[in-house]
PDB file of N, CA, C and O in Angstrom:
ATOM      1  N   UNK G 268      -5.540 -53.902   1.816  1.00 81.00           N
ATOM      2  CA  UNK G 268      -5.802 -52.994   2.895  1.00 81.00           C
ATOM      3  C   UNK G 268      -7.214 -53.219   3.444  1.00 81.00           C
ATOM      4  O   UNK G 268      -7.424 -53.154   4.637  1.00 81.00           O
ATOM      5  N   UNK G 269      -8.155 -53.498   2.574  1.00 91.00           N
ATOM      6  CA  UNK G 269      -9.523 -53.743   3.024  1.00 91.00           C
ATOM      7  C   UNK G 269      -9.593 -55.016   3.857  1.00 91.00           C
ATOM      8  O   UNK G 269     -10.274 -55.039   4.890  1.00 91.00           O
ATOM      9  N   UNK G 270      -8.903 -56.060   3.421  1.00 92.00           N
ATOM     10  CA  UNK G 270      -8.923 -57.317   4.162  1.00 92.00           C
ATOM     11  C   UNK G 270      -8.287 -57.146   5.537  1.00 92.00           C
ATOM     12  O   UNK G 270      -8.801 -57.658   6.536  1.00 92.00           O
ATOM     13  N   UNK G 271      -7.204 -56.407   5.609  1.00 93.00           N
ATOM     14  CA  UNK G 271      -6.526 -56.186   6.889  1.00 93.00           C
ATOM     15  C   UNK G 271      -7.387 -55.346   7.824  1.00 93.00           C
ATOM     16  O   UNK G 271      -7.482 -55.643   9.018  1.00 93.00           O
ATOM     17  N   UNK G 272      -8.017 -54.321   7.290  1.00 95.00           N
ATOM     18  CA  UNK G 272      -8.906 -53.488   8.107  1.00 95.00           C
ATOM     19  C   UNK G 272     -10.097 -54.275   8.625  1.00 95.00           C
ATOM     20  O   UNK G 272     -10.501 -54.119   9.784  1.00 95.00           O
ATOM     21  N   UNK G 273     -10.657 -55.130   7.775  1.00 95.00           N
ATOM     22  CA  UNK G 273     -11.784 -55.957   8.190  1.00 95.00           C
ATOM     23  C   UNK G 273     -11.358 -56.949   9.260  1.00 95.00           C
ATOM     24  O   UNK G 273     -12.096 -57.196  10.223  1.00 95.00           O
ATOM     25  N   UNK G 274     -10.160 -57.503   9.114  1.00 95.00           N
ATOM     26  CA  UNK G 274      -9.642 -58.424  10.127  1.00 95.00           C
ATOM     27  C   UNK G 274      -9.486 -57.721  11.469  1.00 95.00           C
ATOM     28  O   UNK G 274      -9.877 -58.256  12.515  1.00 95.00           O
ATOM     29  N   UNK G 275      -8.937 -56.526  11.450  1.00 95.00           N
ATOM     30  CA  UNK G 275      -8.759 -55.769  12.687  1.00 95.00           C
ATOM     31  C   UNK G 275     -10.105 -55.471  13.344  1.00 95.00           C
ATOM     32  O   UNK G 275     -10.276 -55.638  14.555  1.00 95.00           O
ATOM     33  N   UNK G 276     -11.056 -55.043  12.531  1.00 96.00           N
ATOM     34  CA  UNK G 276     -12.385 -54.739  13.061  1.00 96.00           C
ATOM     35  C   UNK G 276     -13.059 -55.992  13.611  1.00 96.00           C
ATOM     36  O   UNK G 276     -13.669 -55.953  14.687  1.00 96.00           O
ATOM     37  N   UNK G 277     -12.926 -57.111  12.899  1.00 95.00           N
ATOM     38  CA  UNK G 277     -13.518 -58.363  13.368  1.00 95.00           C
ATOM     39  C   UNK G 277     -12.888 -58.822  14.672  1.00 95.00           C
ATOM     40  O   UNK G 277     -13.576 -59.309  15.574  1.00 95.00           O
ATOM     41  N   UNK G 278     -11.576 -58.648  14.795  1.00 95.00           N
ATOM     42  CA  UNK G 278     -10.873 -59.060  16.011  1.00 95.00           C
ATOM     43  C   UNK G 278     -11.287 -58.211  17.199  1.00 95.00           C
ATOM     44  O   UNK G 278     -11.547 -58.730  18.289  1.00 95.00           O
ATOM     45  N   UNK G 279     -11.359 -56.916  16.985  1.00 96.00           N
ATOM     46  CA  UNK G 279     -11.690 -56.011  18.100  1.00 96.00           C
ATOM     47  C   UNK G 279     -13.140 -56.103  18.532  1.00 96.00           C
ATOM     48  O   UNK G 279     -13.460 -55.901  19.699  1.00 96.00           O
ATOM     49  N   UNK G 280     -14.047 -56.391  17.595  1.00 96.00           N
ATOM     50  CA  UNK G 280     -15.466 -56.452  17.946  1.00 96.00           C
ATOM     51  C   UNK G 280     -15.935 -57.863  18.260  1.00 96.00           C
ATOM     52  O   UNK G 280     -16.974 -58.037  18.886  1.00 96.00           O
ATOM     53  N   UNK G 281     -15.190 -58.861  17.797  1.00 96.00           N
ATOM     54  CA  UNK G 281     -15.599 -60.250  18.005  1.00 96.00           C
ATOM     55  C   UNK G 281     -16.777 -60.640  17.127  1.00 96.00           C
ATOM     56  O   UNK G 281     -17.495 -61.587  17.432  1.00 96.00           O
ATOM     57  N   UNK G 282     -16.975 -59.938  16.028  1.00 96.00           N
ATOM     58  CA  UNK G 282     -18.112 -60.156  15.141  1.00 96.00           C
ATOM     59  C   UNK G 282     -17.862 -61.344  14.219  1.00 96.00           C
ATOM     60  O   UNK G 282     -16.888 -61.372  13.467  1.00 96.00           O
ATOM     61  N   UNK G 283     -18.768 -62.321  14.269  1.00 96.00           N
ATOM     62  CA  UNK G 283     -18.659 -63.490  13.394  1.00 96.00           C
ATOM     63  C   UNK G 283     -18.879 -63.118  11.920  1.00 96.00           C
ATOM     64  O   UNK G 283     -18.132 -63.598  11.055  1.00 96.00           O
ATOM     65  N   UNK G 284     -19.873 -62.282  11.589  1.00 96.00           N
ATOM     66  CA  UNK G 284     -20.030 -61.912  10.174  1.00 96.00           C
ATOM     67  C   UNK G 284     -18.799 -61.202   9.606  1.00 96.00           C
ATOM     68  O   UNK G 284     -18.435 -61.413   8.444  1.00 96.00           O
ATOM     69  N   UNK G 285     -18.151 -60.383  10.405  1.00 96.00           N
ATOM     70  CA  UNK G 285     -16.937 -59.724   9.932  1.00 96.00           C
ATOM     71  C   UNK G 285     -15.798 -60.726   9.756  1.00 96.00           C
ATOM     72  O   UNK G 285     -14.963 -60.570   8.861  1.00 96.00           O
ATOM     73  N   UNK G 286     -15.757 -61.745  10.591  1.00 96.00           N
ATOM     74  CA  UNK G 286     -14.745 -62.790  10.436  1.00 96.00           C
ATOM     75  C   UNK G 286     -14.933 -63.536   9.120  1.00 96.00           C
ATOM     76  O   UNK G 286     -13.962 -63.822   8.411  1.00 96.00           O
ATOM     77  N   UNK G 287     -16.190 -63.849   8.776  1.00 97.00           N
ATOM     78  CA  UNK G 287     -16.469 -64.508   7.506  1.00 97.00           C
ATOM     79  C   UNK G 287     -16.139 -63.590   6.330  1.00 97.00           C
ATOM     80  O   UNK G 287     -15.597 -64.037   5.319  1.00 97.00           O
ATOM     81  N   UNK G 288     -16.451 -62.324   6.477  1.00 97.00           N
ATOM     82  CA  UNK G 288     -16.131 -61.358   5.425  1.00 97.00           C
ATOM     83  C   UNK G 288     -14.625 -61.284   5.219  1.00 97.00           C
ATOM     84  O   UNK G 288     -14.138 -61.212   4.083  1.00 97.00           O
ATOM     85  N   UNK G 289     -13.880 -61.321   6.312  1.00 97.00           N
ATOM     86  CA  UNK G 289     -12.416 -61.295   6.224  1.00 97.00           C
ATOM     87  C   UNK G 289     -11.903 -62.514   5.477  1.00 97.00           C
ATOM     88  O   UNK G 289     -11.020 -62.390   4.618  1.00 97.00           O
ATOM     89  N   UNK G 290     -12.450 -63.669   5.759  1.00 97.00           N
ATOM     90  CA  UNK G 290     -12.026 -64.893   5.073  1.00 97.00           C
ATOM     91  C   UNK G 290     -12.303 -64.795   3.572  1.00 97.00           C
ATOM     92  O   UNK G 290     -11.456 -65.174   2.750  1.00 97.00           O
ATOM     93  N   UNK G 291     -13.445 -64.264   3.214  1.00 97.00           N
ATOM     94  CA  UNK G 291     -13.784 -64.108   1.797  1.00 97.00           C
ATOM     95  C   UNK G 291     -12.842 -63.116   1.127  1.00 97.00           C
ATOM     96  O   UNK G 291     -12.353 -63.350   0.014  1.00 97.00           O
ATOM     97  N   UNK G 292     -12.566 -62.002   1.791  1.00 97.00           N
ATOM     98  CA  UNK G 292     -11.677 -60.989   1.220  1.00 97.00           C
ATOM     99  C   UNK G 292     -10.257 -61.510   1.038  1.00 97.00           C
ATOM    100  O   UNK G 292      -9.615 -61.251   0.015  1.00 97.00           O
ATOM    101  N   UNK G 293      -9.749 -62.245   2.027  1.00 97.00           N
ATOM    102  CA  UNK G 293      -8.399 -62.811   1.898  1.00 97.00           C
ATOM    103  C   UNK G 293      -8.343 -63.862   0.793  1.00 97.00           C
ATOM    104  O   UNK G 293      -7.368 -63.948   0.058  1.00 97.00           O
ATOM    105  N   UNK G 294      -9.394 -64.649   0.653  1.00 97.00           N
ATOM    106  CA  UNK G 294      -9.445 -65.635  -0.419  1.00 97.00           C
ATOM    107  C   UNK G 294      -9.421 -64.942  -1.778  1.00 97.00           C
ATOM    108  O   UNK G 294      -8.682 -65.352  -2.685  1.00 97.00           O
ATOM    109  N   UNK G 295     -10.208 -63.893  -1.916  1.00 97.00           N
ATOM    110  CA  UNK G 295     -10.222 -63.134  -3.167  1.00 97.00           C
ATOM    111  C   UNK G 295      -8.853 -62.512  -3.439  1.00 97.00           C
ATOM    112  O   UNK G 295      -8.384 -62.492  -4.590  1.00 97.00           O
ATOM    113  N   UNK G 296      -8.199 -62.025  -2.403  1.00 96.00           N
ATOM    114  CA  UNK G 296      -6.877 -61.426  -2.562  1.00 96.00           C
ATOM    115  C   UNK G 296      -5.855 -62.451  -3.034  1.00 96.00           C
ATOM    116  O   UNK G 296      -5.084 -62.199  -3.964  1.00 96.00           O
ATOM    117  N   UNK G 297      -5.848 -63.626  -2.436  1.00 97.00           N
ATOM    118  CA  UNK G 297      -4.902 -64.674  -2.821  1.00 97.00           C
ATOM    119  C   UNK G 297      -5.174 -65.143  -4.249  1.00 97.00           C
ATOM    120  O   UNK G 297      -4.238 -65.331  -5.040  1.00 97.00           O
ATOM    121  N   UNK G 298      -6.440 -65.296  -4.612  1.00 97.00           N
ATOM    122  CA  UNK G 298      -6.771 -65.700  -5.977  1.00 97.00           C
ATOM    123  C   UNK G 298      -6.314 -64.645  -6.987  1.00 97.00           C
ATOM    124  O   UNK G 298      -5.804 -64.983  -8.057  1.00 97.00           O
ATOM    125  N   UNK G 299      -6.464 -63.390  -6.639  1.00 97.00           N
ATOM    126  CA  UNK G 299      -6.004 -62.310  -7.514  1.00 97.00           C
ATOM    127  C   UNK G 299      -4.494 -62.370  -7.677  1.00 97.00           C
ATOM    128  O   UNK G 299      -3.965 -62.220  -8.790  1.00 97.00           O
ATOM    129  N   UNK G 300      -3.767 -62.588  -6.579  1.00 97.00           N
ATOM    130  CA  UNK G 300      -2.310 -62.712  -6.654  1.00 97.00           C
ATOM    131  C   UNK G 300      -1.912 -63.869  -7.568  1.00 97.00           C
ATOM    132  O   UNK G 300      -0.965 -63.765  -8.346  1.00 97.00           O
ATOM    133  N   UNK G 301      -2.622 -64.974  -7.460  1.00 98.00           N
ATOM    134  CA  UNK G 301      -2.299 -66.136  -8.287  1.00 98.00           C
ATOM    135  C   UNK G 301      -2.527 -65.856  -9.771  1.00 98.00           C
ATOM    136  O   UNK G 301      -1.722 -66.254 -10.614  1.00 98.00           O
ATOM    137  N   UNK G 302      -3.612 -65.173 -10.090  1.00 98.00           N
ATOM    138  CA  UNK G 302      -3.889 -64.827 -11.487  1.00 98.00           C
ATOM    139  C   UNK G 302      -2.802 -63.904 -12.024  1.00 98.00           C
ATOM    140  O   UNK G 302      -2.276 -64.108 -13.124  1.00 98.00           O
ATOM    141  N   UNK G 303      -2.433 -62.903 -11.255  1.00 98.00           N
ATOM    142  CA  UNK G 303      -1.401 -61.959 -11.690  1.00 98.00           C
ATOM    143  C   UNK G 303      -0.051 -62.657 -11.845  1.00 98.00           C
ATOM    144  O   UNK G 303       0.674 -62.437 -12.825  1.00 98.00           O
ATOM    145  N   UNK G 304       0.295 -63.529 -10.911  1.00 98.00           N
ATOM    146  CA  UNK G 304       1.565 -64.252 -10.990  1.00 98.00           C
ATOM    147  C   UNK G 304       1.596 -65.152 -12.223  1.00 98.00           C
ATOM    148  O   UNK G 304       2.599 -65.203 -12.942  1.00 98.00           O
ATOM    149  N   UNK G 305       0.503 -65.837 -12.489  1.00 97.00           N
ATOM    150  CA  UNK G 305       0.438 -66.726 -13.656  1.00 97.00           C
ATOM    151  C   UNK G 305       0.596 -65.935 -14.944  1.00 97.00           C
ATOM    152  O   UNK G 305       1.353 -66.323 -15.831  1.00 97.00           O
ATOM    153  N   UNK G 306      -0.111 -64.836 -15.050  1.00 96.00           N
ATOM    154  CA  UNK G 306      -0.019 -64.026 -16.269  1.00 96.00           C
ATOM    155  C   UNK G 306       1.368 -63.406 -16.421  1.00 96.00           C
ATOM    156  O   UNK G 306       1.878 -63.295 -17.536  1.00 96.00           O
ATOM    157  N   UNK G 307       1.965 -62.996 -15.323  1.00 96.00           N
ATOM    158  CA  UNK G 307       3.312 -62.421 -15.378  1.00 96.00           C
ATOM    159  C   UNK G 307       4.329 -63.463 -15.841  1.00 96.00           C
ATOM    160  O   UNK G 307       5.194 -63.176 -16.676  1.00 96.00           O
ATOM    161  N   UNK G 308       4.235 -64.666 -15.296  1.00 94.00           N
ATOM    162  CA  UNK G 308       5.145 -65.736 -15.698  1.00 94.00           C
ATOM    163  C   UNK G 308       4.941 -66.123 -17.154  1.00 94.00           C
ATOM    164  O   UNK G 308       5.902 -66.344 -17.889  1.00 94.00           O
ATOM    165  N   UNK G 309       3.690 -66.175 -17.579  1.00 93.00           N
ATOM    166  CA  UNK G 309       3.406 -66.507 -18.977  1.00 93.00           C
ATOM    167  C   UNK G 309       3.991 -65.442 -19.903  1.00 93.00           C
ATOM    168  O   UNK G 309       4.605 -65.753 -20.922  1.00 93.00           O
ATOM    169  N   UNK G 310       3.825 -64.189 -19.550  1.00 91.00           N
ATOM    170  CA  UNK G 310       4.376 -63.093 -20.343  1.00 91.00           C
ATOM    171  C   UNK G 310       5.907 -63.171 -20.389  1.00 91.00           C
ATOM    172  O   UNK G 310       6.507 -63.015 -21.447  1.00 91.00           O
ATOM    173  N   UNK G 311       6.513 -63.420 -19.250  1.00 89.00           N
ATOM    174  CA  UNK G 311       7.976 -63.486 -19.179  1.00 89.00           C
ATOM    175  C   UNK G 311       8.514 -64.653 -19.996  1.00 89.00           C
ATOM    176  O   UNK G 311       9.499 -64.509 -20.719  1.00 89.00           O
ATOM    177  N   UNK G 312       7.874 -65.812 -19.915  1.00 87.00           N
ATOM    178  CA  UNK G 312       8.372 -66.965 -20.664  1.00 87.00           C
ATOM    179  C   UNK G 312       8.200 -66.777 -22.158  1.00 87.00           C
ATOM    180  O   UNK G 312       9.023 -67.252 -22.937  1.00 87.00           O
ATOM    181  N   UNK G 313       7.178 -66.092 -22.584  1.00 84.00           N
ATOM    182  CA  UNK G 313       7.003 -65.832 -24.017  1.00 84.00           C
ATOM    183  C   UNK G 313       8.108 -64.929 -24.541  1.00 84.00           C
ATOM    184  O   UNK G 313       8.569 -65.103 -25.659  1.00 84.00           O
ATOM    185  N   UNK G 314       8.524 -63.973 -23.740  1.00 78.00           N
ATOM    186  CA  UNK G 314       9.571 -63.062 -24.180  1.00 78.00           C
ATOM    187  C   UNK G 314      10.959 -63.696 -24.076  1.00 78.00           C
ATOM    188  O   UNK G 314      11.853 -63.318 -24.816  1.00 78.00           O
ATOM    189  N   UNK G 315      11.151 -64.635 -23.200  1.00 73.00           N
ATOM    190  CA  UNK G 315      12.445 -65.296 -23.063  1.00 73.00           C
ATOM    191  C   UNK G 315      12.663 -66.258 -24.228  1.00 73.00           C
ATOM    192  O   UNK G 315      13.772 -66.398 -24.719  1.00 73.00           O
ATOM    193  N   UNK G 316      11.622 -66.900 -24.705  1.00 66.00           N
ATOM    194  CA  UNK G 316      11.738 -67.904 -25.763  1.00 66.00           C
ATOM    195  C   UNK G 316      12.016 -67.293 -27.134  1.00 66.00           C
ATOM    196  O   UNK G 316      12.548 -67.949 -27.995  1.00 66.00           O
ATOM    197  N   UNK G 317      11.628 -66.060 -27.374  1.00 61.00           N
ATOM    198  CA  UNK G 317      11.808 -65.430 -28.681  1.00 61.00           C
ATOM    199  C   UNK G 317      13.223 -64.898 -28.850  1.00 61.00           C
ATOM    200  O   UNK G 317      13.828 -64.423 -27.897  1.00 61.00           O
ATOM    201  N   UNK G 318      13.718 -64.920 -30.067  1.00 62.00           N
ATOM    202  CA  UNK G 318      14.984 -64.221 -30.332  1.00 62.00           C
ATOM    203  C   UNK G 318      14.796 -62.716 -30.117  1.00 62.00           C
ATOM    204  O   UNK G 318      13.690 -62.201 -30.249  1.00 62.00           O
ATOM    205  N   UNK G 319      15.864 -62.032 -29.801  1.00 61.00           N
ATOM    206  CA  UNK G 319      15.794 -60.624 -29.438  1.00 61.00           C
ATOM    207  C   UNK G 319      15.157 -59.751 -30.514  1.00 61.00           C
ATOM    208  O   UNK G 319      14.488 -58.780 -30.207  1.00 61.00           O
ATOM    209  N   UNK G 320      15.324 -60.078 -31.775  1.00 64.00           N
ATOM    210  CA  UNK G 320      14.784 -59.265 -32.846  1.00 64.00           C
ATOM    211  C   UNK G 320      13.289 -59.410 -33.036  1.00 64.00           C
ATOM    212  O   UNK G 320      12.667 -58.625 -33.741  1.00 64.00           O
ATOM    213  N   UNK G 321      12.656 -60.383 -32.407  1.00 62.00           N
ATOM    214  CA  UNK G 321      11.238 -60.638 -32.621  1.00 62.00           C
ATOM    215  C   UNK G 321      10.355 -60.174 -31.484  1.00 62.00           C
ATOM    216  O   UNK G 321       9.163 -60.444 -31.494  1.00 62.00           O
ATOM    217  N   UNK G 322      10.863 -59.491 -30.517  1.00 59.00           N
ATOM    218  CA  UNK G 322      10.055 -59.036 -29.386  1.00 59.00           C
ATOM    219  C   UNK G 322       9.152 -57.903 -29.847  1.00 59.00           C
ATOM    220  O   UNK G 322       9.603 -56.893 -30.336  1.00 59.00           O
ATOM    221  N   UNK G 323       7.853 -58.121 -29.723  1.00 59.00           N
ATOM    222  CA  UNK G 323       6.866 -57.124 -30.119  1.00 59.00           C
ATOM    223  C   UNK G 323       5.900 -56.938 -28.967  1.00 59.00           C
ATOM    224  O   UNK G 323       5.312 -57.902 -28.477  1.00 59.00           O
ATOM    225  N   UNK G 324       5.698 -55.710 -28.534  1.00 58.00           N
ATOM    226  CA  UNK G 324       4.738 -55.439 -27.450  1.00 58.00           C
ATOM    227  C   UNK G 324       3.492 -54.823 -28.003  1.00 58.00           C
ATOM    228  O   UNK G 324       3.365 -54.067 -28.826  1.00 58.00           O
TER     229      UNK G 324
END
């Protein structure tokens, strides 16, 4: 939401610093998504490989 709001503000004002801030925020958002996706997949594959009786959370 912050990245989208910053993008809107940068577009409406034509501010170069806000445009750079938007790029940084979107990059941080995508990197966060990648970390979460990787950890989710790792967690899922660990639980798929174990027999049903050995699942421990």
